[in-house]
Every structure is written in C-alpha cells, then in structure tokens.
CSV table of N, CA and C in Angstrom, one decimal:
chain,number,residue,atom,x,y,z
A,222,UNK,N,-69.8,-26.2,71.0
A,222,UNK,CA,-70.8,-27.2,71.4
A,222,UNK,C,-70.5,-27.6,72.8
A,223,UNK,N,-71.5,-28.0,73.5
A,223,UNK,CA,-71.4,-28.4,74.6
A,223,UNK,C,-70.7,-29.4,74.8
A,224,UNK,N,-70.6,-29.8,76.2
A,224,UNK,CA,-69.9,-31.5,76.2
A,224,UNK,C,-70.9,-32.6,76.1
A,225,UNK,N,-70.3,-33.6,75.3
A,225,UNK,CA,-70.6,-34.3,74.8
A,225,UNK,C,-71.6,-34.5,73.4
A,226,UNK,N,-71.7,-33.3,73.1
A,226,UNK,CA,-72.2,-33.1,71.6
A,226,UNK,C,-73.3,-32.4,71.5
A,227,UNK,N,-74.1,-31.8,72.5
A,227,UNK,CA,-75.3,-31.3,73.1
A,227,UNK,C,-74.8,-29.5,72.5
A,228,UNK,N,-75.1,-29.3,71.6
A,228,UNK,CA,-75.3,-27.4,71.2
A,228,UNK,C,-76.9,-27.0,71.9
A,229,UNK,N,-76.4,-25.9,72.7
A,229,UNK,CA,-77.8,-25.6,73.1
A,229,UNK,C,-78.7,-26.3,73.8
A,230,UNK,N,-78.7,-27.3,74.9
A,230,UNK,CA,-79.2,-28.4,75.1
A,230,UNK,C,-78.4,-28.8,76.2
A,231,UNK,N,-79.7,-29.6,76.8
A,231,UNK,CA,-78.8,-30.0,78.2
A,231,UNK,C,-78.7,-31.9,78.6
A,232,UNK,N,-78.2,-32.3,78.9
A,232,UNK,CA,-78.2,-33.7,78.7
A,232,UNK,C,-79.3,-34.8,79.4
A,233,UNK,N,-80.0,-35.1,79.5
A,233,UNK,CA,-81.3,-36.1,80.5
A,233,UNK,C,-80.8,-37.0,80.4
A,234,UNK,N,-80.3,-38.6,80.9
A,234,UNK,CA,-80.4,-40.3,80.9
A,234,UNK,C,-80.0,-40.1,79.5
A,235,UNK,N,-78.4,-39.0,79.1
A,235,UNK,CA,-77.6,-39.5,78.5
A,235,UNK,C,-78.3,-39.1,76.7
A,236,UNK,N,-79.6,-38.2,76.7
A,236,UNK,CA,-79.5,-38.1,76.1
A,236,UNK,C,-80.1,-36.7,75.6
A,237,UNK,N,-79.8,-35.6,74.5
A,237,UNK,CA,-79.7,-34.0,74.0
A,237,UNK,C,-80.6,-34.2,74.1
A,238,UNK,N,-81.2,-32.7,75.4
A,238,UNK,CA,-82.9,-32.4,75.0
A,238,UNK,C,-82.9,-30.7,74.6
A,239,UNK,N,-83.6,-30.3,73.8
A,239,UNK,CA,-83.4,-29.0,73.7
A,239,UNK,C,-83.6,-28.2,74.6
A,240,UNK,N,-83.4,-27.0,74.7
A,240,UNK,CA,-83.5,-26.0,75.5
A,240,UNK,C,-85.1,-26.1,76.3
A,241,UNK,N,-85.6,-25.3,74.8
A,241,UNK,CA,-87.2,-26.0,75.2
A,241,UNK,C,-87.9,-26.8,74.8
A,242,UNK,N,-87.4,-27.6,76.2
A,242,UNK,CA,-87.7,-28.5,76.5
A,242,UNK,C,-89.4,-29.3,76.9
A,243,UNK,N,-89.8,-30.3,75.9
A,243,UNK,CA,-91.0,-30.5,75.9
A,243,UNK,C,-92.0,-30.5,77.0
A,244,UNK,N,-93.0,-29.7,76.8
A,244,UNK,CA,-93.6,-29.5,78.1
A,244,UNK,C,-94.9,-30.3,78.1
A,245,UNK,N,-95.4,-30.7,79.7
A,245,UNK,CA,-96.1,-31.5,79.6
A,245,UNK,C,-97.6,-31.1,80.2
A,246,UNK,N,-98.6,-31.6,80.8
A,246,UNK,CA,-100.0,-31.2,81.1
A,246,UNK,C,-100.0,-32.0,82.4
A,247,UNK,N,-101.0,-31.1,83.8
A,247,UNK,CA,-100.6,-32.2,84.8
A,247,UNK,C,-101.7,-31.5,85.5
A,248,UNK,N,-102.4,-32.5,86.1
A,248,UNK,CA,-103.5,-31.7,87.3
A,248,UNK,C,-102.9,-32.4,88.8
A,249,UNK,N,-103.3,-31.4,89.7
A,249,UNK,CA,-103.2,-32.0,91.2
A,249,UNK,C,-103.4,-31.1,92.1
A,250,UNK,N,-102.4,-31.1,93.4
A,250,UNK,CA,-103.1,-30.6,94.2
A,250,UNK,C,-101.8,-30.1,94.7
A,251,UNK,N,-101.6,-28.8,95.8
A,251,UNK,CA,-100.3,-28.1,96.2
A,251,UNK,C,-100.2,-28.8,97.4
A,252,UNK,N,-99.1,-29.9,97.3
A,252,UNK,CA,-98.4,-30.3,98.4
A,252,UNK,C,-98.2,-29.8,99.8
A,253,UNK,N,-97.5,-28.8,99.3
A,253,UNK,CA,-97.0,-28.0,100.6
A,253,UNK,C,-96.1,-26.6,100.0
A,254,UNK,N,-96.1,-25.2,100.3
A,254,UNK,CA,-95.4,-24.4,99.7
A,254,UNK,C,-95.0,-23.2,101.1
A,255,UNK,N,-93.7,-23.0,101.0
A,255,UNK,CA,-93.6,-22.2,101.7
A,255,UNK,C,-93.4,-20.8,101.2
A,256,UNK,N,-94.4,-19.8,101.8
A,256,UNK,CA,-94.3,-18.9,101.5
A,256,UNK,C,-93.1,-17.6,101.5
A,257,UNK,N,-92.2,-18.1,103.0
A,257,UNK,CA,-91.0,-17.1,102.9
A,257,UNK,C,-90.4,-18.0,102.0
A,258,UNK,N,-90.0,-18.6,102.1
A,258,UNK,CA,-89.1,-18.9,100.3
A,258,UNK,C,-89.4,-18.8,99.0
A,259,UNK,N,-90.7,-18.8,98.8
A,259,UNK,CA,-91.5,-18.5,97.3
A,259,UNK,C,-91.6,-20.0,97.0
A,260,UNK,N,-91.2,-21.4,97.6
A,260,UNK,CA,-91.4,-22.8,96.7
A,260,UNK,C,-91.8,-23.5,97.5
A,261,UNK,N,-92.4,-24.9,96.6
A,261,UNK,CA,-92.9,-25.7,97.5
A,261,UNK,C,-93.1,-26.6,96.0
A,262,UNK,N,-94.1,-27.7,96.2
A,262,UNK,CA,-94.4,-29.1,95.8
A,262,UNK,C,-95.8,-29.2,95.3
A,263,UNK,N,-95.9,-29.4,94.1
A,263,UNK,CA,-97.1,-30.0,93.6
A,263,UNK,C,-97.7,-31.5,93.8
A,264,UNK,N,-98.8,-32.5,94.0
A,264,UNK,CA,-99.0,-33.6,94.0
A,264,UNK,C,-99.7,-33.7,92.8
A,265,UNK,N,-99.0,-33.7,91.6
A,265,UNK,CA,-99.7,-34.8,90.4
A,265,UNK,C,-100.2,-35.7,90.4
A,266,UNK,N,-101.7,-35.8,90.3
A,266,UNK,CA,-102.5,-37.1,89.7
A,266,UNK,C,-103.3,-37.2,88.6
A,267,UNK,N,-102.2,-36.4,87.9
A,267,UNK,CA,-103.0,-36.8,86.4
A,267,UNK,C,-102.3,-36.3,85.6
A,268,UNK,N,-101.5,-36.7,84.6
A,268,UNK,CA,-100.4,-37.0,83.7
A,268,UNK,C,-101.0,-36.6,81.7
A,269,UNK,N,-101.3,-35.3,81.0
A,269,UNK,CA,-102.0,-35.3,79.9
A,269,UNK,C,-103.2,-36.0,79.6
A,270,UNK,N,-104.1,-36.0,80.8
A,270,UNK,CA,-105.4,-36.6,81.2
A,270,UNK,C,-105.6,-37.9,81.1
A,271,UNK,N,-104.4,-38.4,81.8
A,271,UNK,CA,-104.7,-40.0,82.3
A,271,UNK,C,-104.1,-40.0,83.4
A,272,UNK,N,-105.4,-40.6,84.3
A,272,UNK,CA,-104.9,-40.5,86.4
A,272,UNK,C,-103.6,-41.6,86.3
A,273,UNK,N,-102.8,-41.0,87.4
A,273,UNK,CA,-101.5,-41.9,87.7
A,273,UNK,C,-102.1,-42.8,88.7
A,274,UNK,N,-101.3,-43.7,88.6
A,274,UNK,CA,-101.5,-44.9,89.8
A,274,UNK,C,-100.9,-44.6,91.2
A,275,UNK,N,-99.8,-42.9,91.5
A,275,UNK,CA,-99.4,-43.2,92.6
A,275,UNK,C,-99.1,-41.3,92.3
A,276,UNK,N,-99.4,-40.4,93.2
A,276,UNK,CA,-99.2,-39.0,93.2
A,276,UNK,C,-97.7,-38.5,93.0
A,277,UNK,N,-97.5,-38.2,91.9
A,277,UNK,CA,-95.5,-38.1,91.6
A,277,UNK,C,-95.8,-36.0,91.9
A,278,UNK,N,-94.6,-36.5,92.6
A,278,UNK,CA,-94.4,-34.4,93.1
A,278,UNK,C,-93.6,-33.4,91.7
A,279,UNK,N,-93.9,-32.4,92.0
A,279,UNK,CA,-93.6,-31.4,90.7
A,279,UNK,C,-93.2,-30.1,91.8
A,280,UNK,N,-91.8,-30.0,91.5
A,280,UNK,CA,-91.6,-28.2,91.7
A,280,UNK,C,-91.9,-26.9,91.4
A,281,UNK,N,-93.0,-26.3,92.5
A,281,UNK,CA,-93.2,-24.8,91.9
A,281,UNK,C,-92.3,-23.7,92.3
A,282,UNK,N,-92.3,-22.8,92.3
A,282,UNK,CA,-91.5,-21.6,92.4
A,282,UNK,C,-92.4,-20.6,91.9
A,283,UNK,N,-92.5,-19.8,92.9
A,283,UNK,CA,-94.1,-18.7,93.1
A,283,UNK,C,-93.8,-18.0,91.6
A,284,UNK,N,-92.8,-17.8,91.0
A,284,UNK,CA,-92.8,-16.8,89.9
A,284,UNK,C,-93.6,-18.0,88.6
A,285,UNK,N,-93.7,-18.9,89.0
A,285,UNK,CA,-94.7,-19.6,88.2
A,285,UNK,C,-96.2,-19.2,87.9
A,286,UNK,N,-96.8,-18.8,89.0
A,286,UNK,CA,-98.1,-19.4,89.7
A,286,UNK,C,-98.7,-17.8,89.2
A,287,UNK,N,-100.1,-17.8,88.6
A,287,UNK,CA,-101.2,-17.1,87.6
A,287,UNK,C,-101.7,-16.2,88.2
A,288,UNK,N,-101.7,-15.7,89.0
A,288,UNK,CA,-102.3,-14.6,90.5
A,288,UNK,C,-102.3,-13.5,90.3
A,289,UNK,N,-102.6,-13.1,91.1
A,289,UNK,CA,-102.7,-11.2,91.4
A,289,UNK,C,-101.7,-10.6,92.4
A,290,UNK,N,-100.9,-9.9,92.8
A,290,UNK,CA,-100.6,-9.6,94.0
A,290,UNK,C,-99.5,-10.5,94.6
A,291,UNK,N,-99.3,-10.7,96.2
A,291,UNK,CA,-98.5,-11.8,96.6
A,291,UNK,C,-98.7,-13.3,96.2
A,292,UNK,N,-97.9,-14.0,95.6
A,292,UNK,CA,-98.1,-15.3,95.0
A,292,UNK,C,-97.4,-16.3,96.0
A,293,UNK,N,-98.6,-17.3,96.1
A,293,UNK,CA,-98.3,-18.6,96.9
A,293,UNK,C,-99.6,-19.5,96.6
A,294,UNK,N,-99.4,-20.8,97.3
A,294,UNK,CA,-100.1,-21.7,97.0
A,294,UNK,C,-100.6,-22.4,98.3
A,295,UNK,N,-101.8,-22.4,98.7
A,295,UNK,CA,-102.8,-23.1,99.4
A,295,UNK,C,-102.1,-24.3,100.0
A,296,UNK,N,-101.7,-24.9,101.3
A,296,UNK,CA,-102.1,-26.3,101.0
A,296,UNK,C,-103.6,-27.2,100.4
A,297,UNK,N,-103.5,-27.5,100.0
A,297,UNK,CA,-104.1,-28.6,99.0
A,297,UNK,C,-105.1,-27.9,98.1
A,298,UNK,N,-104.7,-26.7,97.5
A,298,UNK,CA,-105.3,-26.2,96.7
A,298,UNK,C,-105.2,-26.9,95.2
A,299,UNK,N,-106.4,-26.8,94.6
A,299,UNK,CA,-106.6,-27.8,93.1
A,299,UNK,C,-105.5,-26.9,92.3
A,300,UNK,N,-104.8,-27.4,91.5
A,300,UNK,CA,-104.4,-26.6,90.2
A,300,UNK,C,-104.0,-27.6,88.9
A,301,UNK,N,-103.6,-26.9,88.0
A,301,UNK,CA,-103.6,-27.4,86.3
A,301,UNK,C,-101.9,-26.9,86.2
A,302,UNK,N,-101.0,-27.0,85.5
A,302,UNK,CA,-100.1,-26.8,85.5
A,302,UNK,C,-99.7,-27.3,84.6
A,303,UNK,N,-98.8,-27.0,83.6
A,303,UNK,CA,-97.6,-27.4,82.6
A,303,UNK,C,-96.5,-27.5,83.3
A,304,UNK,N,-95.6,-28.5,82.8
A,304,UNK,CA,-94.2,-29.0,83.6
A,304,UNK,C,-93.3,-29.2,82.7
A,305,UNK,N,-91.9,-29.4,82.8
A,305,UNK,CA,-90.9,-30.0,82.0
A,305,UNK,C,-90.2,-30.7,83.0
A,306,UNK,N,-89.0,-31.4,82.2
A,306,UNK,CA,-88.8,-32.4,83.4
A,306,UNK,C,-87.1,-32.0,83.0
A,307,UNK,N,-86.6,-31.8,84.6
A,307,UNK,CA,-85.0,-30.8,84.3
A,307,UNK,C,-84.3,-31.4,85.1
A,308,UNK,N,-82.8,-30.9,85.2
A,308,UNK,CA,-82.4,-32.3,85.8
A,308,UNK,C,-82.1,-32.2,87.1
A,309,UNK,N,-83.0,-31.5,88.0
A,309,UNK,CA,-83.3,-31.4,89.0
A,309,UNK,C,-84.3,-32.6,89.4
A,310,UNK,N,-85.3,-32.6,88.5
A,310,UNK,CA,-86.6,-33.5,88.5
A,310,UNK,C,-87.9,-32.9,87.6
A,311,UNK,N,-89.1,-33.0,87.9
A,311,UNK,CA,-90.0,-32.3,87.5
A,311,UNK,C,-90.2,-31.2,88.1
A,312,UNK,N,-90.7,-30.4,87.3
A,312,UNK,CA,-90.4,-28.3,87.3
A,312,UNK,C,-91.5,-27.6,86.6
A,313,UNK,N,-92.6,-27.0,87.5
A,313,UNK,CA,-93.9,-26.5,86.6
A,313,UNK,C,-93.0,-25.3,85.6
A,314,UNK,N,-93.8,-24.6,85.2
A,314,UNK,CA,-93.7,-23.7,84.2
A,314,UNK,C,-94.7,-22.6,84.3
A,315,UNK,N,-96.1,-23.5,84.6
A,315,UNK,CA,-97.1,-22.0,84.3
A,315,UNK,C,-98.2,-23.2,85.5
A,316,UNK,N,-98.7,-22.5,86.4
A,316,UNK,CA,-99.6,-23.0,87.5
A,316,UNK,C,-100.7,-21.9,87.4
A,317,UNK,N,-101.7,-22.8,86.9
A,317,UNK,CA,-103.1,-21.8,87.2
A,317,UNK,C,-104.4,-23.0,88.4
A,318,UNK,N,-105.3,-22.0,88.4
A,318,UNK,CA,-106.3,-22.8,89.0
A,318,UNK,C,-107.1,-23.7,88.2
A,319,UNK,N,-108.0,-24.5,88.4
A,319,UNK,CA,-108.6,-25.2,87.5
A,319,UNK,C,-109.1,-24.5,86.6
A,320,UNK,N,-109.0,-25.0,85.2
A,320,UNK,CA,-109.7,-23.6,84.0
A,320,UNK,C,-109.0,-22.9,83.7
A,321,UNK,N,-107.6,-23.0,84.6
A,321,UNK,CA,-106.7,-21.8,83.9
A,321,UNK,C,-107.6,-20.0,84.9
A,322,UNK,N,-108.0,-20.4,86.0
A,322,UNK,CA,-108.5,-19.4,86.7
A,322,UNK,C,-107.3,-18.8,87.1
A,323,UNK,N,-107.1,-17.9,88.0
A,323,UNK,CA,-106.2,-17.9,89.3
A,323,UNK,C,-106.1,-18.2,89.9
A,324,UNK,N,-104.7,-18.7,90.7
A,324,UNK,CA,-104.9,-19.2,92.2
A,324,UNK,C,-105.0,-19.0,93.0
A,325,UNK,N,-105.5,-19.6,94.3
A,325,UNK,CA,-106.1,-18.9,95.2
A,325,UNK,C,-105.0,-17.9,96.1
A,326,UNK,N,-104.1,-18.9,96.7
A,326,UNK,CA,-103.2,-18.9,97.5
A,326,UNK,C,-103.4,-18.7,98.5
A,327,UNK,N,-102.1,-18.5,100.0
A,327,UNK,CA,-102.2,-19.2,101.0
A,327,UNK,C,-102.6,-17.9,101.4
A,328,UNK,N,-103.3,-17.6,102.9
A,328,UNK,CA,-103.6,-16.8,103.8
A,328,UNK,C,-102.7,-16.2,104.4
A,329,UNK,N,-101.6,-17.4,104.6
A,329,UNK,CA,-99.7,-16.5,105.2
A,329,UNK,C,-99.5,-15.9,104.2
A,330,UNK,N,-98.5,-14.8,104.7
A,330,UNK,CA,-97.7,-13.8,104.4
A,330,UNK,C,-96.3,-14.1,105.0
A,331,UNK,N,-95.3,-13.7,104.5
A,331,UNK,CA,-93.7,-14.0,105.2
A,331,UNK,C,-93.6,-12.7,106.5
A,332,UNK,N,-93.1,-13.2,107.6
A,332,UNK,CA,-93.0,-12.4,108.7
A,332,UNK,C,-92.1,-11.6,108.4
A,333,UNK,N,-92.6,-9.8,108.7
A,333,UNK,CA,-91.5,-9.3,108.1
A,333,UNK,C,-91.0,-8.6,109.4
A,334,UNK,N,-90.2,-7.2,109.3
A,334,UNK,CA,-89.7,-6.9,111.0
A,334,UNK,C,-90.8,-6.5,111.8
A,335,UNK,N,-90.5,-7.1,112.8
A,335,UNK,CA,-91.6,-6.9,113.9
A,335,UNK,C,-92.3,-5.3,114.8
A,336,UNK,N,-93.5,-5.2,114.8
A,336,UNK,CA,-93.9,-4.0,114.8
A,336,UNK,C,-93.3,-2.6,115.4
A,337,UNK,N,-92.9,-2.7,116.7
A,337,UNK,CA,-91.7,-1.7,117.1
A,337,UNK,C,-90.3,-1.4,116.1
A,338,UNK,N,-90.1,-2.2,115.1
A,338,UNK,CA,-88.6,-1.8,114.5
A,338,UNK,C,-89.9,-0.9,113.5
A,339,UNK,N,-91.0,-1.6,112.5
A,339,UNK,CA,-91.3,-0.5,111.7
A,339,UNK,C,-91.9,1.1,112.1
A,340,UNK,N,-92.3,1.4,113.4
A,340,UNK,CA,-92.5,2.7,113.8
A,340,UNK,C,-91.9,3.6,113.7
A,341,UNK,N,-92.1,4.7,113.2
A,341,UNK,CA,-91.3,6.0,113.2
A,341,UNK,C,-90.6,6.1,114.6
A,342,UNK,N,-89.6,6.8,114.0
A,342,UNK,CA,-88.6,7.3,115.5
A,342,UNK,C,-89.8,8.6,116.2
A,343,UNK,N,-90.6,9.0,115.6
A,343,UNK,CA,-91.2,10.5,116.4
A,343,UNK,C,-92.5,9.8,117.0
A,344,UNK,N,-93.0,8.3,116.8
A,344,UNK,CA,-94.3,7.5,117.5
A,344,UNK,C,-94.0,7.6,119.1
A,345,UNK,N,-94.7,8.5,119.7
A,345,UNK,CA,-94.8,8.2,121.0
A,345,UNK,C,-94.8,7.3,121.9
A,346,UNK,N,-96.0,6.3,121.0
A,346,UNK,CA,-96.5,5.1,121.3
A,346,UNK,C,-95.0,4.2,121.4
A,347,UNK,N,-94.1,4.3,120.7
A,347,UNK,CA,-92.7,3.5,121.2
A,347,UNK,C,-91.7,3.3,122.0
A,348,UNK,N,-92.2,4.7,122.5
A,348,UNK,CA,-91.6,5.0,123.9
A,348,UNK,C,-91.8,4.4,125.3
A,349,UNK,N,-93.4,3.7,125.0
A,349,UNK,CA,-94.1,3.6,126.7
A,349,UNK,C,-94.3,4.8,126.8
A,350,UNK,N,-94.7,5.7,127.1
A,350,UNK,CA,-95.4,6.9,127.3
A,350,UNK,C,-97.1,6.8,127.4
C-alpha cells in the first residue's frame, strides 16, 4: 500500500483518489501554447455546462489535443475538453474542437536547424559560388 493508506491512488486535500481519476467536462478557449515545448494553458469558462464566474486555467500537453499531423493549439482557439484534477492542478485529458471536431492549431512550427546546416555537403549553392 502506499503511504498513508492510498493502494493504487494518489492523495488530493488529504484524501485517496483513484488512479482514474474522475474526469470532468469544460469548454474555453487556448490561453497560450507553446509550440517548441508541446504545452501551454487552457481558459475554462464553463465547468459540465455551467459558465464560471471567473476563467480558471487547465494544462494541455500537445499529446492531448484531436488533430492530424503537428499538434498545437491557436491562441484563443475555441475547444471542449475533458480534465482531471492532479496534483499539479487541473490537466486536460482529451482536447477537441467544438463538437468534438479537430483542432485547428497554431500556424508556428518549432525552429529547427537553420537552412545552411540542412544542405547537402555536394549543394553548390553553400559555397557562395
């Protein structure tokens, strides 16, 4: 057993929550996400379909998010999301667009090496020539 009496389970405000851990329903809007790190911040304003009185943030992590291809998130792009709450704080689970669509995501890309290191050593063009 774990400490303090918790098998399989991790402790919240003192008290055993299971593994899986109850998950919740949340609409809002993508805070801010950085794309070279894969995370960023949800703004919740709506809590299992009742609006909050003040926008509470939710952690995404791109391996969340419903997409095709490179995954990232818009600033203030709409989404729907499931969450659990870990003892980090609040932590999506599954991010789609409204409807459960895909998301859009952002137009950046992470800078990767800069175009003279990717050229072939036999590119002329690298030379100055």
């Amino acid at each position: 057993m774990a400490e303090g009496g918790c098998a399989k389970t991790e402790k919240v405000e003192g008290q055993c929550m299971e593994e899986d851990a109850q998950l919740f329903h949340g609409i809002g809007v993508c805070k801010w996400f950085n794309v070279r790190m894969g995370f960023g911040f949800l703004s919740m304003n709506s809590r299992e379909g009742e609006p909050l009185e003040a926008p509470v943030d939710v952690f995404v992590h791109q391996s969340k998010l419903h997409m095709e291809g490179f995954r990232s998130l818009k600033e203030g792009e709409n989404v729907e999301f499931t969450f659990k709450k870990s003892s980090k704080g609040l932590e999506s689970v599954q991010v789609t667009g409204p409807g459960g669509v895909h998301c859009i995501g952002s137009e950046k890309r992470p800078k990767g090496k800069s175009a003279q290191k990717r050229r072939s050593k036999g590119d002329s063009s690298s030379h100055g020539w």
